[in-house]
Amino acid sequence: PREVVEWVFKHLSDGVAHRGAGVFPGISSASGAGKLTLRRTERAPLMLQHDGHSRTVVGVMRTGDLVQLLVLDPAHDAKELHRILSEKNGRKWQCAVKRGTHTFAKAAYQILVVDD
């Protein structure tokens, strides 16, 4: 599972064309300990599939050695997810979309990559 998460992180991170491009500084971190810098990747989202269930990886986060994927899961209620993601100052979005390595416990995954 860690290898899958690391591969996805590298794949999406390699899509950042220029380190200064698409940077949105000044967003507070979840812990309030500092600011986050967001970078937009040129890569398309990935699909992870296991045992007939798929999830869409739309982004990644790294804090030190901790890598988390930003995942949209069709098993979650779409209206509830929309409500959570629409909140201006809420942090519930993190519970809704952040997934650490521990959530990828299957023995095998298929990854769909759309490249240019």
Tab-separated table of C-alpha atoms in Angstrom:
chain	number	residue	atom	x	y	z
A	1	PRO	CA	0.000	0.000	0.000
A	2	ARG	CA	2.768	2.503	0.836
A	3	GLU	CA	4.351	1.846	-2.557
A	4	VAL	CA	1.061	2.665	-4.304
A	5	VAL	CA	0.668	5.927	-2.375
A	6	GLU	CA	4.303	6.923	-3.004
A	7	TRP	CA	3.981	6.133	-6.729
A	8	VAL	CA	0.816	8.238	-6.993
A	9	PHE	CA	2.517	11.105	-5.121
A	10	LYS	CA	5.519	11.017	-7.461
A	11	HIS	CA	3.334	10.739	-10.569
A	12	LEU	CA	1.188	13.763	-9.671
A	13	SER	CA	4.137	15.768	-8.299
A	14	ASP	CA	6.123	15.233	-11.493
A	15	GLY	CA	3.257	16.965	-13.313
A	16	VAL	CA	4.026	20.320	-11.689
A	17	ALA	CA	5.534	22.124	-14.676
A	18	HIS	CA	7.350	24.870	-12.808
A	19	ARG	CA	7.820	25.068	-9.066
A	20	GLY	CA	6.470	28.625	-9.145
A	21	ALA	CA	3.544	27.883	-11.449
A	22	GLY	CA	0.127	27.400	-9.941
A	23	VAL	CA	1.261	28.264	-6.417
A	24	PHE	CA	-1.414	29.541	-4.058
A	25	PRO	CA	0.390	30.613	-0.839
A	26	GLY	CA	-1.162	31.688	2.428
A	27	ILE	CA	-3.681	28.947	3.133
A	28	SER	CA	-3.638	27.899	6.770
A	29	SER	CA	-2.714	24.317	7.532
A	30	ALA	CA	-5.192	22.058	9.310
A	31	SER	CA	-3.216	22.238	12.543
A	32	GLY	CA	-2.850	26.003	12.348
A	33	ALA	CA	0.904	25.485	12.647
A	34	GLY	CA	1.745	27.264	9.427
A	35	LYS	CA	0.846	27.970	5.861
A	36	LEU	CA	0.409	25.488	3.054
A	37	THR	CA	1.610	26.001	-0.476
A	38	LEU	CA	-0.602	24.438	-3.121
A	39	ARG	CA	0.699	23.536	-6.532
A	40	ARG	CA	-1.444	22.626	-9.486
A	41	THR	CA	-0.354	19.597	-11.472
A	42	GLU	CA	-0.751	19.229	-15.206
A	43	ARG	CA	-1.559	15.541	-14.753
A	44	ALA	CA	-5.083	14.176	-14.960
A	45	PRO	CA	-6.649	12.512	-11.912
A	46	LEU	CA	-5.919	8.809	-11.449
A	47	MET	CA	-8.316	5.944	-10.903
A	48	LEU	CA	-7.436	3.339	-8.275
A	49	GLN	CA	-9.390	0.117	-8.492
A	50	HIS	CA	-9.537	-2.940	-6.258
A	51	ASP	CA	-12.063	-5.755	-5.997
A	52	GLY	CA	-14.514	-3.986	-8.315
A	53	HIS	CA	-14.431	-0.672	-6.430
A	54	SER	CA	-12.790	2.427	-7.865
A	55	ARG	CA	-11.717	5.728	-6.354
A	56	THR	CA	-10.523	8.883	-8.113
A	57	VAL	CA	-7.294	10.459	-6.844
A	58	VAL	CA	-7.474	14.203	-7.473
A	59	GLY	CA	-4.453	15.350	-5.468
A	60	VAL	CA	-1.781	14.563	-2.901
A	61	MET	CA	-0.448	16.087	0.303
A	62	ARG	CA	2.900	15.512	2.002
A	63	THR	CA	3.838	16.577	5.515
A	64	GLY	CA	7.331	15.335	6.238
A	65	ASP	CA	7.209	11.585	5.595
A	66	LEU	CA	3.407	11.422	5.757
A	67	VAL	CA	1.764	11.194	2.326
A	68	GLN	CA	-1.990	11.463	1.965
A	69	LEU	CA	-4.036	11.153	-1.191
A	70	LEU	CA	-7.007	13.389	-1.919
A	71	VAL	CA	-9.634	10.914	-3.035
A	72	LEU	CA	-13.176	11.119	-4.336
A	73	ASP	CA	-15.037	7.904	-3.621
A	74	PRO	CA	-18.307	7.168	-5.465
A	75	ALA	CA	-19.466	5.206	-2.414
A	76	HIS	CA	-19.876	8.510	-0.528
A	77	ASP	CA	-23.071	10.508	-0.805
A	78	ALA	CA	-22.505	13.147	-3.517
A	79	LYS	CA	-24.830	15.768	-1.990
A	80	GLU	CA	-23.160	15.463	1.403
A	81	LEU	CA	-19.706	15.710	-0.170
A	82	HIS	CA	-20.776	18.810	-2.101
A	83	ARG	CA	-22.064	20.398	1.115
A	84	ILE	CA	-18.807	19.651	2.940
A	85	LEU	CA	-16.618	20.924	0.111
A	86	SER	CA	-18.722	24.112	-0.158
A	87	GLU	CA	-18.102	25.167	3.456
A	88	LYS	CA	-15.946	28.289	3.535
A	89	ASN	CA	-13.928	27.725	6.690
A	90	GLY	CA	-14.698	24.117	7.429
A	91	ARG	CA	-12.125	21.410	7.843
A	92	LYS	CA	-14.573	18.558	7.372
A	93	TRP	CA	-13.337	18.265	3.794
A	94	GLN	CA	-10.188	16.649	5.125
A	95	CYS	CA	-12.149	13.778	6.674
A	96	ALA	CA	-14.111	13.455	3.446
A	97	VAL	CA	-11.206	13.268	0.986
A	98	LYS	CA	-7.820	12.752	2.709
A	99	ARG	CA	-6.648	9.142	2.738
A	100	GLY	CA	-3.431	7.864	4.278
A	101	THR	CA	-1.577	4.655	3.502
A	102	HIS	CA	-3.547	2.756	6.157
A	103	THR	CA	-6.723	3.079	4.066
A	104	PHE	CA	-5.120	1.176	1.177
A	105	ALA	CA	-5.095	-2.289	2.723
A	106	LYS	CA	-5.876	-4.480	-0.282
A	107	ALA	CA	-3.191	-6.803	-1.630
A	108	ALA	CA	-3.417	-5.464	-5.192
A	109	TYR	CA	-4.559	-2.314	-6.964
A	110	GLN	CA	-5.020	-1.382	-10.582
A	111	ILE	CA	-4.127	2.187	-11.519
A	112	LEU	CA	-5.624	3.892	-14.543
A	113	VAL	CA	-3.388	6.675	-15.843
A	114	VAL	CA	-4.396	8.976	-18.675
A	115	ASP	CA	-1.313	10.529	-20.227
A	116	ASP	CA	-1.032	13.187	-22.894
